[in-house]
mmCIF file of C-alpha atoms and ligand atoms in Angstrom:
data_model
loop_
_atom_site.group_PDB
_atom_site.id
_atom_site.type_symbol
_atom_site.label_atom_id
_atom_site.label_comp_id
_atom_site.label_asym_id
_atom_site.label_seq_id
_atom_site.Cartn_x
_atom_site.Cartn_y
_atom_site.Cartn_z
ATOM 1 C CA MET A 1 -25.921 -24.349 16.848
ATOM 2 C CA ILE A 2 -23.040 -22.770 14.391
ATOM 3 C CA LYS A 3 -20.895 -21.092 16.275
ATOM 4 C CA ILE A 4 -18.798 -18.022 14.621
ATOM 5 C CA ALA A 5 -16.057 -15.280 15.581
ATOM 6 C CA VAL A 6 -15.854 -12.010 14.603
ATOM 7 C CA LEU A 7 -11.727 -10.467 14.732
ATOM 8 C CA GLY A 8 -12.467 -6.706 15.029
ATOM 9 C CA TYR A 9 -15.160 -4.937 17.073
ATOM 10 C CA GLY A 10 -15.097 -1.378 14.974
ATOM 11 C CA THR A 11 -17.803 -0.628 12.400
ATOM 12 C CA VAL A 12 -18.395 -3.419 10.598
ATOM 13 C CA GLY A 13 -17.811 -6.011 13.348
ATOM 14 C CA SER A 14 -20.169 -4.259 15.546
ATOM 15 C CA GLY A 15 -22.345 -3.977 12.577
ATOM 16 C CA VAL A 16 -21.923 -8.090 12.213
ATOM 17 C CA VAL A 17 -22.965 -8.898 15.964
ATOM 18 C CA GLU A 18 -25.932 -6.941 15.587
ATOM 19 C CA VAL A 19 -27.049 -8.302 12.586
ATOM 20 C CA ILE A 20 -26.736 -11.355 13.443
ATOM 21 C CA GLU A 21 -28.661 -10.508 16.628
ATOM 22 C CA ARG A 22 -31.618 -7.804 15.364
ATOM 23 C CA ASN A 23 -32.425 -10.524 12.403
ATOM 24 C CA ARG A 24 -31.458 -13.918 14.590
ATOM 25 C CA GLU A 25 -35.048 -15.243 13.186
ATOM 26 C CA THR A 26 -34.856 -14.806 9.328
ATOM 27 C CA VAL A 27 -30.922 -15.479 9.903
ATOM 28 C CA ASN A 28 -31.791 -18.634 11.516
ATOM 29 C CA LYS A 29 -34.361 -19.703 9.514
ATOM 30 C CA LYS A 30 -32.413 -19.194 6.194
ATOM 31 C CA ALA A 31 -28.825 -20.689 7.474
ATOM 32 C CA GLY A 32 -31.307 -23.937 8.164
ATOM 33 C CA GLU A 33 -29.118 -23.403 11.892
ATOM 34 C CA ASP A 34 -28.861 -21.514 14.838
ATOM 35 C CA LEU A 35 -25.808 -18.808 14.955
ATOM 36 C CA GLU A 36 -24.277 -18.071 17.840
ATOM 37 C CA VAL A 37 -21.350 -15.542 18.112
ATOM 38 C CA LYS A 38 -19.078 -17.259 20.500
ATOM 39 C CA TYR A 39 -15.847 -14.652 20.513
ATOM 40 C CA ILE A 40 -15.005 -11.083 19.427
ATOM 41 C CA LEU A 41 -11.565 -10.697 19.298
ATOM 42 C CA ASP A 42 -10.316 -6.812 19.624
ATOM 43 C CA LEU A 43 -7.467 -5.135 21.152
ATOM 44 C CA ARG A 44 -9.526 -3.191 23.274
ATOM 45 C CA ASP A 45 -11.869 -3.704 26.040
ATOM 46 C CA PHE A 46 -14.988 -2.358 25.978
ATOM 47 C CA PRO A 47 -16.536 -1.941 29.894
ATOM 48 C CA GLY A 48 -20.260 -1.735 29.560
ATOM 49 C CA ASP A 49 -20.984 -3.507 26.031
ATOM 50 C CA PRO A 50 -23.692 -6.319 25.977
ATOM 51 C CA TYR A 51 -20.992 -8.581 24.396
ATOM 52 C CA GLU A 52 -18.314 -7.617 26.657
ATOM 53 C CA ASP A 53 -18.025 -11.419 27.927
ATOM 54 C CA ARG A 54 -17.209 -12.419 24.377
ATOM 55 C CA LEU A 55 -14.101 -10.544 23.817
ATOM 56 C CA VAL A 56 -11.178 -12.040 23.723
ATOM 57 C CA HIS A 57 -7.669 -10.271 22.690
ATOM 58 C CA ASP A 58 -6.246 -13.655 22.262
ATOM 59 C CA PHE A 59 -6.309 -15.106 18.670
ATOM 60 C CA GLY A 60 -5.298 -18.655 19.361
ATOM 61 C CA ARG A 61 -8.627 -18.624 21.793
ATOM 62 C CA ILE A 62 -10.627 -19.345 18.585
ATOM 63 C CA LEU A 63 -8.248 -21.046 16.765
ATOM 64 C CA GLU A 64 -8.227 -23.700 18.982
ATOM 65 C CA ASP A 65 -11.602 -23.946 19.625
ATOM 66 C CA ASP A 66 -13.217 -26.719 17.386
ATOM 67 C CA GLU A 67 -16.731 -25.275 18.006
ATOM 68 C CA VAL A 68 -15.778 -22.412 16.177
ATOM 69 C CA SER A 69 -16.273 -23.051 12.537
ATOM 70 C CA ILE A 70 -16.786 -19.496 10.909
ATOM 71 C CA VAL A 71 -14.920 -16.683 11.252
ATOM 72 C CA CYS A 72 -15.923 -12.875 10.662
ATOM 73 C CA GLU A 73 -12.676 -10.808 9.194
ATOM 74 C CA THR A 74 -13.784 -7.570 9.936
ATOM 75 C CA MET A 75 -10.176 -6.328 11.341
ATOM 76 C CA GLY A 76 -8.996 -4.437 7.632
ATOM 77 C CA GLY A 77 -5.272 -4.402 6.500
ATOM 78 C CA VAL A 78 -2.805 -7.289 5.192
ATOM 79 C CA GLY A 79 -0.887 -7.488 8.928
ATOM 80 C CA ALA A 80 -2.385 -9.657 11.154
ATOM 81 C CA ALA A 81 -5.706 -9.901 9.497
ATOM 82 C CA TYR A 82 -4.101 -12.138 6.896
ATOM 83 C CA GLU A 83 -2.244 -14.264 9.187
ATOM 84 C CA PHE A 84 -5.473 -14.823 11.083
ATOM 85 C CA THR A 85 -7.179 -15.357 7.862
ATOM 86 C CA ARG A 86 -4.522 -17.920 6.975
ATOM 87 C CA GLN A 87 -4.468 -19.761 9.715
ATOM 88 C CA ALA A 88 -8.257 -19.912 10.691
ATOM 89 C CA LEU A 89 -8.397 -21.599 6.860
ATOM 90 C CA CYS A 90 -5.834 -24.071 7.628
ATOM 91 C CA ALA A 91 -8.226 -25.145 10.557
ATOM 92 C CA GLY A 92 -10.919 -25.770 8.166
ATOM 93 C CA LYS A 93 -13.008 -22.578 9.363
ATOM 94 C CA SER A 94 -14.482 -20.611 6.711
ATOM 95 C CA VAL A 95 -13.768 -16.641 6.534
ATOM 96 C CA CYS A 96 -15.660 -13.941 5.411
ATOM 97 C CA THR A 97 -14.721 -10.487 5.221
ATOM 98 C CA SER A 98 -14.978 -7.382 4.330
ATOM 99 C CA ASN A 99 -11.525 -6.694 3.951
ATOM 100 C CA LYS A 100 -10.818 -5.419 0.202
ATOM 101 C CA GLU A 101 -6.979 -4.926 0.898
ATOM 102 C CA LEU A 102 -6.447 -8.311 1.701
ATOM 103 C CA VAL A 103 -8.432 -9.724 -0.728
ATOM 104 C CA ALA A 104 -6.829 -7.550 -3.376
ATOM 105 C CA THR A 105 -3.783 -8.678 -2.327
ATOM 106 C CA HIS A 106 -3.933 -12.080 -1.719
ATOM 107 C CA GLY A 107 -7.687 -13.602 -2.911
ATOM 108 C CA PRO A 108 -6.252 -16.268 -5.242
ATOM 109 C CA GLU A 109 -3.749 -18.018 -2.435
ATOM 110 C CA LEU A 110 -6.559 -17.492 0.077
ATOM 111 C CA LEU A 111 -9.063 -19.113 -2.174
ATOM 112 C CA GLU A 112 -6.638 -21.830 -3.064
ATOM 113 C CA LEU A 113 -5.781 -22.271 1.125
ATOM 114 C CA ALA A 114 -10.173 -22.690 1.363
ATOM 115 C CA ARG A 115 -10.167 -24.982 -0.958
ATOM 116 C CA GLU A 116 -7.296 -27.136 0.134
ATOM 117 C CA HIS A 117 -8.823 -27.208 3.756
ATOM 118 C CA ASP A 118 -12.836 -27.794 2.358
ATOM 119 C CA CYS A 119 -13.727 -24.414 4.105
ATOM 120 C CA ASN A 120 -14.959 -21.094 2.123
ATOM 121 C CA TYR A 121 -13.157 -18.031 2.203
ATOM 122 C CA LEU A 122 -15.937 -15.219 1.422
ATOM 123 C CA PHE A 123 -16.135 -11.840 0.660
ATOM 124 C CA GLU A 124 -19.156 -10.070 -0.375
ATOM 125 C CA ALA A 125 -18.790 -7.473 1.941
ATOM 126 C CA SER A 126 -15.106 -6.426 -0.022
ATOM 127 C CA VAL A 127 -16.943 -4.429 -2.841
ATOM 128 C CA GLY A 128 -20.025 -2.115 -2.638
ATOM 129 C CA GLY A 129 -20.663 -2.257 0.586
ATOM 130 C CA GLY A 130 -24.058 -4.153 1.288
ATOM 131 C CA ILE A 131 -24.418 -4.414 -2.610
ATOM 132 C CA PRO A 132 -25.089 -7.897 -4.200
ATOM 133 C CA ILE A 133 -22.134 -7.975 -6.619
ATOM 134 C CA ILE A 134 -19.726 -10.857 -5.758
ATOM 135 C CA ARG A 135 -22.399 -13.247 -5.502
ATOM 136 C CA PRO A 136 -23.927 -12.217 -9.027
ATOM 137 C CA LEU A 137 -20.965 -12.255 -10.769
ATOM 138 C CA ASN A 138 -19.525 -15.883 -9.149
ATOM 139 C CA TYR A 139 -23.428 -17.309 -9.340
ATOM 140 C CA CYS A 140 -25.779 -15.258 -11.732
ATOM 141 C CA LEU A 141 -23.910 -14.566 -14.457
ATOM 142 C CA THR A 142 -21.512 -17.706 -15.315
ATOM 143 C CA ALA A 143 -23.307 -18.025 -18.237
ATOM 144 C CA GLU A 144 -21.756 -14.489 -19.444
ATOM 145 C CA ARG A 145 -18.957 -13.530 -20.922
ATOM 146 C CA ILE A 146 -18.682 -10.188 -18.774
ATOM 147 C CA GLU A 147 -17.270 -7.581 -21.320
ATOM 148 C CA SER A 148 -17.388 -4.680 -18.974
ATOM 149 C CA ILE A 149 -17.770 -3.587 -15.576
ATOM 150 C CA THR A 150 -18.209 0.043 -14.628
ATOM 151 C CA GLY A 151 -18.577 0.944 -11.152
ATOM 152 C CA ILE A 152 -18.900 3.533 -8.868
ATOM 153 C CA LEU A 153 -17.026 1.914 -5.627
ATOM 154 C CA ASN A 154 -16.354 4.366 -3.166
ATOM 155 C CA GLY A 155 -19.418 5.782 -0.753
ATOM 156 C CA THR A 156 -17.302 8.442 0.650
ATOM 157 C CA THR A 157 -15.984 10.204 -2.450
ATOM 158 C CA ASN A 158 -19.431 9.719 -4.038
ATOM 159 C CA TYR A 159 -20.794 11.811 -1.772
ATOM 160 C CA ILE A 160 -18.070 14.220 -1.581
ATOM 161 C CA LEU A 161 -18.782 14.668 -5.250
ATOM 162 C CA SER A 162 -22.652 14.935 -4.455
ATOM 163 C CA LYS A 163 -22.522 17.228 -2.096
ATOM 164 C CA MET A 164 -20.233 19.394 -4.568
ATOM 165 C CA GLU A 165 -22.537 19.200 -7.299
ATOM 166 C CA TYR A 166 -25.608 19.502 -5.800
ATOM 167 C CA GLU A 167 -25.034 22.088 -2.824
ATOM 168 C CA GLY A 168 -21.991 23.810 -4.061
ATOM 169 C CA ALA A 169 -20.157 22.484 -0.716
ATOM 170 C CA ASP A 170 -16.773 22.807 0.463
ATOM 171 C CA TYR A 171 -14.595 19.403 0.076
ATOM 172 C CA GLU A 172 -13.152 19.599 3.581
ATOM 173 C CA ASN A 173 -16.575 20.065 5.254
ATOM 174 C CA VAL A 174 -18.087 17.127 3.598
ATOM 175 C CA LEU A 175 -15.034 14.831 4.004
ATOM 176 C CA LYS A 176 -15.564 15.729 7.768
ATOM 177 C CA ALA A 177 -19.109 14.753 7.407
ATOM 178 C CA ALA A 178 -18.540 10.793 5.281
ATOM 179 C CA GLN A 179 -15.864 10.614 8.644
ATOM 180 C CA GLU A 180 -18.310 11.007 11.593
ATOM 181 C CA LYS A 181 -21.302 9.405 9.239
ATOM 182 C CA GLY A 182 -18.819 5.763 9.534
ATOM 183 C CA TYR A 183 -18.422 5.791 5.363
ATOM 184 C CA ALA A 184 -14.757 7.099 5.247
ATOM 185 C CA GLU A 185 -10.919 5.082 5.731
ATOM 186 C CA ARG A 186 -9.007 5.574 8.523
ATOM 187 C CA ASN A 187 -6.966 7.369 6.442
ATOM 188 C CA PRO A 188 -9.005 9.447 4.122
ATOM 189 C CA GLU A 189 -5.971 9.329 1.198
ATOM 190 C CA ALA A 190 -7.449 5.763 0.303
ATOM 191 C CA ASP A 191 -10.642 7.323 -0.160
ATOM 192 C CA VAL A 192 -9.764 10.496 -1.981
ATOM 193 C CA GLU A 193 -6.795 9.328 -3.822
ATOM 194 C CA GLY A 194 -9.088 6.494 -5.681
ATOM 195 C CA TYR A 195 -6.832 4.045 -3.623
ATOM 196 C CA ASP A 196 -9.982 2.157 -1.897
ATOM 197 C CA ALA A 197 -12.082 1.848 -5.562
ATOM 198 C CA CYS A 198 -9.023 0.419 -6.771
ATOM 199 C CA ARG A 199 -8.575 -2.696 -4.693
ATOM 200 C CA LYS A 200 -12.575 -3.386 -5.093
ATOM 201 C CA ILE A 201 -12.033 -2.604 -8.792
ATOM 202 C CA ALA A 202 -9.116 -5.035 -9.335
ATOM 203 C CA ILE A 203 -11.579 -7.834 -7.026
ATOM 204 C CA LEU A 204 -13.905 -7.441 -9.851
ATOM 205 C CA SER A 205 -11.985 -7.375 -12.759
ATOM 206 C CA SER A 206 -10.259 -10.603 -11.186
ATOM 207 C CA LEU A 207 -13.788 -11.977 -11.496
ATOM 208 C CA MET A 208 -14.244 -11.142 -14.791
ATOM 209 C CA THR A 209 -11.091 -12.349 -16.061
ATOM 210 C CA GLY A 210 -10.974 -15.690 -13.912
ATOM 211 C CA LYS A 211 -6.912 -14.367 -13.427
ATOM 212 C CA ASN A 212 -5.571 -11.963 -11.117
ATOM 213 C CA VAL A 213 -5.669 -8.447 -11.834
ATOM 214 C CA ASP A 214 -2.811 -6.921 -9.562
ATOM 215 C CA TYR A 215 -4.111 -3.381 -8.347
ATOM 216 C CA ARG A 216 -0.756 -1.858 -8.039
ATOM 217 C CA LYS A 217 -0.887 -2.678 -11.801
ATOM 218 C CA ILE A 218 -4.337 -0.259 -12.319
ATOM 219 C CA TYR A 219 -4.045 3.321 -13.139
ATOM 220 C CA THR A 220 -5.517 5.407 -10.181
ATOM 221 C CA GLU A 221 -6.415 9.032 -10.024
ATOM 222 C CA GLY A 222 -8.768 10.358 -7.329
ATOM 223 C CA ILE A 223 -10.961 13.243 -6.948
ATOM 224 C CA THR A 224 -8.372 16.269 -5.172
ATOM 225 C CA GLY A 225 -7.837 17.770 -8.443
ATOM 226 C CA VAL A 226 -11.623 18.284 -9.125
ATOM 227 C CA GLU A 227 -12.824 21.638 -8.920
ATOM 228 C CA PRO A 228 -16.175 23.732 -8.242
ATOM 229 C CA ARG A 229 -15.864 24.895 -11.469
ATOM 230 C CA ASP A 230 -15.661 21.688 -13.211
ATOM 231 C CA PHE A 231 -19.264 21.261 -12.286
ATOM 232 C CA GLU A 232 -20.208 24.577 -13.430
ATOM 233 C CA TYR A 233 -19.188 23.161 -16.997
ATOM 234 C CA ALA A 234 -20.542 19.808 -16.282
ATOM 235 C CA ARG A 235 -24.009 21.588 -15.909
ATOM 236 C CA GLN A 236 -23.728 23.580 -18.526
ATOM 237 C CA MET A 237 -23.080 20.315 -20.507
ATOM 238 C CA GLY A 238 -25.559 18.298 -18.843
ATOM 239 C CA MET A 239 -23.106 16.221 -16.988
ATOM 240 C CA SER A 240 -22.448 14.895 -13.746
ATOM 241 C CA ILE A 241 -18.433 14.014 -12.213
ATOM 242 C CA LYS A 242 -18.076 10.589 -10.989
ATOM 243 C CA LEU A 243 -15.314 8.710 -9.386
ATOM 244 C CA LEU A 244 -15.562 5.624 -11.534
ATOM 245 C CA ALA A 245 -14.012 2.159 -11.573
ATOM 246 C CA VAL A 246 -13.445 0.852 -15.242
ATOM 247 C CA SER A 247 -12.864 -2.961 -16.155
ATOM 248 C CA ARG A 248 -12.949 -3.977 -19.597
ATOM 249 C CA GLU A 249 -11.698 -6.469 -21.974
ATOM 250 C CA THR A 250 -10.666 -5.072 -25.353
ATOM 251 C CA LYS A 251 -9.409 -6.845 -28.075
ATOM 252 C CA ASP A 252 -5.160 -6.107 -27.050
ATOM 253 C CA GLY A 253 -5.884 -7.109 -23.080
ATOM 254 C CA THR A 254 -7.864 -6.225 -20.109
ATOM 255 C CA LEU A 255 -8.131 -2.207 -19.609
ATOM 256 C CA ALA A 256 -8.463 -1.805 -15.646
ATOM 257 C CA MET A 257 -8.654 2.089 -14.518
ATOM 258 C CA VAL A 258 -9.995 4.360 -11.632
ATOM 259 C CA SER A 259 -10.420 8.152 -12.434
ATOM 260 C CA PRO A 260 -13.248 10.937 -12.630
ATOM 261 C CA PHE A 261 -15.076 10.919 -15.531
ATOM 262 C CA LEU A 262 -17.882 13.082 -17.267
ATOM 263 C CA ILE A 263 -20.450 11.114 -17.470
ATOM 264 C CA ASP A 264 -23.993 11.928 -19.704
ATOM 265 C CA ALA A 265 -27.177 12.361 -18.625
ATOM 266 C CA GLU A 266 -28.155 8.990 -20.195
ATOM 267 C CA HIS A 267 -25.465 7.120 -18.197
ATOM 268 C CA PRO A 268 -27.121 4.603 -16.435
ATOM 269 C CA LEU A 269 -24.872 5.459 -13.738
ATOM 270 C CA HIS A 270 -25.547 9.049 -13.891
ATOM 271 C CA MET A 271 -28.229 9.643 -11.320
ATOM 272 C CA VAL A 272 -26.152 7.317 -8.480
ATOM 273 C CA ASN A 273 -25.722 9.875 -5.714
ATOM 274 C CA GLY A 274 -24.692 10.542 -1.499
ATOM 275 C CA VAL A 275 -23.041 7.217 -0.231
ATOM 276 C CA PHE A 276 -24.628 5.146 -2.754
ATOM 277 C CA ASN A 277 -22.371 2.731 -5.102
ATOM 278 C CA ALA A 278 -23.626 0.768 -8.152
ATOM 279 C CA VAL A 279 -21.945 -1.330 -10.302
ATOM 280 C CA LEU A 280 -22.752 -1.676 -14.717
ATOM 281 C CA VAL A 281 -21.645 -4.933 -15.583
ATOM 282 C CA HIS A 282 -22.560 -5.909 -19.076
ATOM 283 C CA GLY A 283 -22.445 -9.326 -20.378
ATOM 284 C CA ASN A 284 -22.306 -10.642 -24.165
ATOM 285 C CA MET A 285 -25.539 -12.591 -24.094
ATOM 286 C CA LEU A 286 -27.811 -10.515 -21.337
ATOM 287 C CA GLY A 287 -26.566 -6.962 -22.080
ATOM 288 C CA ASP A 288 -26.292 -4.011 -19.674
ATOM 289 C CA SER A 289 -27.293 -5.193 -16.027
ATOM 290 C CA MET A 290 -27.141 -3.105 -12.564
ATOM 291 C CA TYR A 291 -26.519 -3.544 -9.028
ATOM 292 C CA TYR A 292 -27.194 -0.315 -6.957
ATOM 293 C CA GLY A 293 -27.413 0.274 -2.985
ATOM 294 C CA ARG A 294 -25.526 1.481 0.048
ATOM 295 C CA GLY A 295 -21.770 1.215 -0.811
ATOM 296 C CA ALA A 296 -20.438 2.268 2.875
ATOM 297 C CA GLY A 297 -21.443 1.906 6.544
ATOM 298 C CA LYS A 298 -21.862 -0.153 9.579
ATOM 299 C CA LEU A 299 -25.100 -1.930 8.949
ATOM 300 C CA PRO A 300 -24.809 -2.350 5.120
ATOM 301 C CA THR A 301 -21.462 -3.940 5.151
ATOM 302 C CA ALA A 302 -22.515 -6.100 7.999
ATOM 303 C CA SER A 303 -25.360 -7.186 5.956
ATOM 304 C CA ALA A 304 -23.034 -8.758 3.602
ATOM 305 C CA VAL A 305 -21.024 -10.195 5.797
ATOM 306 C CA VAL A 306 -23.917 -12.009 7.192
ATOM 307 C CA SER A 307 -24.999 -12.775 3.861
ATOM 308 C CA ASP A 308 -21.796 -14.944 3.233
ATOM 309 C CA VAL A 309 -22.062 -16.553 6.779
ATOM 310 C CA ILE A 310 -25.153 -17.917 6.041
ATOM 311 C CA ASP A 311 -23.667 -19.493 2.240
ATOM 312 C CA CYS A 312 -20.795 -20.977 4.896
ATOM 313 C CA VAL A 313 -23.611 -22.762 6.716
ATOM 314 C CA ARG A 314 -25.318 -23.870 3.786
ATOM 315 C CA HIS A 315 -22.082 -25.441 2.158
ATOM 316 C CA MET A 316 -20.457 -26.957 5.259
ATOM 317 C CA GLY A 317 -17.836 -29.001 3.970
ATOM 318 C CA LYS A 318 -18.702 -27.910 0.525
ATOM 319 C CA VAL A 319 -16.256 -25.495 -1.530
ATOM 320 C CA ILE A 320 -18.093 -22.738 -3.089
ATOM 321 C CA MET A 321 -16.551 -22.417 -6.899
ATOM 322 C CA CYS A 322 -15.104 -19.034 -7.273
ATOM 323 C CA PHE A 323 -12.781 -18.723 -10.703
ATOM 324 C CA TRP A 324 -9.971 -16.515 -9.477
ATOM 325 C CA ASP A 325 -6.531 -18.143 -10.653
ATOM 326 C CA ALA A 326 -2.993 -17.017 -9.753
ATOM 327 C CA CYS A 327 -1.653 -16.062 -12.866
ATOM 328 C CA ASP A 328 -1.545 -12.679 -13.696
ATOM 329 C CA ALA A 329 -3.927 -11.236 -16.365
ATOM 330 C CA ASP A 330 -2.864 -9.412 -19.325
ATOM 331 C CA LEU A 331 -3.626 -5.486 -18.502
ATOM 332 C CA ILE A 332 -3.372 -2.739 -21.067
ATOM 333 C CA SER A 333 -1.163 -0.052 -20.429
ATOM 334 C CA ILE A 334 -3.154 3.102 -19.995
ATOM 335 C CA ASP A 335 -0.896 4.700 -22.839
ATOM 336 C CA ARG A 336 -2.825 2.988 -25.327
ATOM 337 C CA VAL A 337 -6.581 3.605 -24.039
ATOM 338 C CA GLU A 338 -8.535 5.730 -26.095
ATOM 339 C CA HIS A 339 -11.192 8.477 -24.490
ATOM 340 C CA ARG A 340 -12.803 11.650 -25.170
ATOM 341 C CA PHE A 341 -11.286 14.549 -23.301
ATOM 342 C CA PHE A 342 -12.331 17.826 -21.450
ATOM 343 C CA PHE A 343 -9.914 20.287 -20.357
ATOM 344 C CA ARG A 344 -9.866 24.362 -19.469
ATOM 345 C CA VAL A 345 -7.591 26.553 -20.509
ATOM 346 C CA LYS A 346 -7.034 30.554 -20.158
ATOM 347 C CA GLU A 347 -8.622 33.513 -21.829
ATOM 348 C CA GLY A 348 -6.604 34.155 -25.402
ATOM 349 C CA SER A 349 -5.311 30.282 -25.568
ATOM 350 C CA GLU A 350 -7.172 29.746 -28.453
ATOM 351 C CA ASN A 351 -4.314 29.867 -30.908
ATOM 352 C CA THR A 352 -2.261 27.663 -28.872
ATOM 353 C CA VAL A 353 -4.693 24.944 -27.986
ATOM 354 C CA LYS A 354 -5.521 24.950 -32.318
ATOM 355 C CA ALA A 355 -2.181 24.598 -32.837
ATOM 356 C CA LEU A 356 -1.580 21.562 -30.298
ATOM 357 C CA PHE A 357 -4.840 19.522 -30.788
ATOM 358 C CA GLY A 358 -6.429 20.658 -34.432
ATOM 359 C CA ASP A 359 -10.296 21.540 -35.260
ATOM 360 C CA GLY A 360 -12.058 18.897 -34.096
ATOM 361 C CA LEU A 361 -12.582 20.152 -30.772
ATOM 362 C CA GLU A 362 -15.681 21.243 -29.364
ATOM 363 C CA GLU A 363 -15.604 24.695 -27.371
ATOM 364 C CA ILE A 364 -17.469 25.169 -23.538
ATOM 365 C CA ARG A 365 -18.229 28.401 -22.207
ATOM 366 C CA LEU A 366 -20.102 29.491 -19.057
ATOM 367 C CA PRO A 367 -22.141 32.068 -19.422
ATOM 368 C CA GLY A 368 -20.408 35.548 -18.961
ATOM 369 C CA ASP A 369 -16.853 34.042 -18.087
ATOM 370 C CA VAL A 370 -14.062 35.699 -19.709
ATOM 371 C CA ARG A 371 -11.136 34.361 -17.793
ATOM 372 C CA GLU A 372 -11.200 30.828 -19.365
ATOM 373 C CA CYS A 373 -13.113 28.328 -21.318
ATOM 374 C CA GLY A 374 -13.498 24.564 -22.130
ATOM 375 C CA TYR A 375 -12.891 22.309 -24.316
ATOM 376 C CA ILE A 376 -13.619 18.734 -25.398
ATOM 377 C CA THR A 377 -11.433 16.946 -27.892
ATOM 378 C CA PRO A 378 -12.697 14.016 -30.337
ATOM 379 C CA VAL A 379 -11.496 10.531 -29.136
ATOM 380 C CA MET A 380 -7.959 10.122 -28.465
ATOM 381 C CA THR A 381 -5.297 8.280 -26.976
ATOM 382 C CA GLU A 382 -4.445 8.920 -23.287
ATOM 383 C CA LYS A 383 -0.692 9.446 -24.730
ATOM 384 C CA GLU A 384 -1.479 11.499 -27.487
ATOM 385 C CA PHE A 385 -3.576 13.697 -25.063
ATOM 386 C CA ALA A 386 -0.914 13.504 -22.176
ATOM 387 C CA ASP A 387 1.455 15.136 -25.497
ATOM 388 C CA CYS A 388 -0.881 17.704 -26.283
ATOM 389 C CA TYR A 389 -1.911 18.911 -23.020
ATOM 390 C CA GLY A 390 1.311 18.533 -21.680
ATOM 391 C CA ARG A 391 2.509 21.542 -23.939
ATOM 392 C CA LEU A 392 -0.260 23.778 -22.970
ATOM 393 C CA GLY A 393 1.642 24.959 -20.090
ATOM 394 C CA ASP A 394 0.697 27.548 -18.180
ATOM 395 C CA SER A 395 -2.363 27.960 -20.587
ATOM 396 C CA ALA A 396 -4.285 25.592 -18.769
ATOM 397 C CA VAL A 397 -5.881 25.697 -15.773
ATOM 398 C CA GLY A 398 -7.575 23.005 -13.218
ATOM 399 C CA CYS A 399 -7.695 19.258 -14.340
ATOM 400 C CA ARG A 400 -8.395 17.683 -16.597
ATOM 401 C CA LEU A 401 -11.263 15.249 -17.136
ATOM 402 C CA ARG A 402 -12.139 11.920 -19.035
ATOM 403 C CA LEU A 403 -15.688 11.481 -20.563
ATOM 404 C CA GLU A 404 -17.027 8.179 -20.666
ATOM 405 C CA ALA A 405 -18.541 6.621 -23.600
HETATM 406 N N1 LIG B 501 -14.086 3.841 2.139
HETATM 407 C C1 LIG B 501 -15.079 2.894 1.778
HETATM 408 C C2 LIG B 501 -16.206 3.854 1.096
HETATM 409 C C3 LIG B 501 -16.085 1.894 2.394
HETATM 410 O O1 LIG B 501 -16.051 5.078 1.730
HETATM 411 O O2 LIG B 501 -16.816 3.293 0.293
HETATM 412 C C4 LIG B 501 -16.661 0.836 2.145
HETATM 413 O O3 LIG B 501 -15.597 0.079 1.539
#
């Protein structure tokens, strides 16, 4: 019998208990042992809950109990979650987590602690909710040199953008619906400003490079500037707007960024809608492979945590290899990154646009709209574009968007 403790009885933590209970037979069979949730740690009481008898408020009870060999950390944050994770690993208890913030901030240190104490720190649920992506990178694609990872990594923003695109929905109402469905972070800023996707691409980039990609150094833009009018242009161009998290090897170093992008209908991520996430991985031998599924929500995320628990049981006393060194990856400055850009200007700004950007622009007009028009630039660096775009002053309207190649 393997005894487990769940830290945090919120959306994901209660999902972990539910997955273990509802899929008891299959989970136990695949683990090769019977699993039992012995403790649930939470500050709150849950009177009448079927697992009320397992609730504890003191982490010491879990730490001191030698019967507990696996801890599921579904608390979130980098405060108590960090301390409890450290203490659990130092006591030789494996930790399975959905906490991307903690993995992105302290990943290499916690992996090293796990190695030192012959246990594991696993984090499949930290990226892409229920989508298997960490294990494919760690196990299945180990023969590959990964050249790029492009992901739709935040369910809340993808849900909002899809509703805006297909239903012309109002931003505030869609965000509220995402929160009610349990997709959004407690602080929605983390979703809509791109911070959540930033942490997730930091984790994937670190696994891609084998070095530490510090999320604080990743250029990050959210979706708050995207307007309904941008979707009208996107439709006119046969494109969609997605919040992409990108990591790519270049000759000058690793590019990592998060931003809304226009993507055309042929792009593999074009039809990834709603709460679904997808990760497109390009390896130098395999070429493209894509991983798709529910990127947020209670049971999909909990399922990924429980898959890690099963992996821990199968590898009891052995360390599962994970190549993520503490040394910093070599990130290139956003200024040097090249894209095509889309921007909108007020009617009558044609000469200013031409004087700044030259002749190589493609003009986009919405039928019957005489107030403004859009342009697509040739490939240029972020710095070149920012210099020209900044000089448009009041002629520019809305935000500018990048085009994904
Ligand atoms: N808020 C996150 C999302 C939850 O919307 O994708 C999963 O990490």
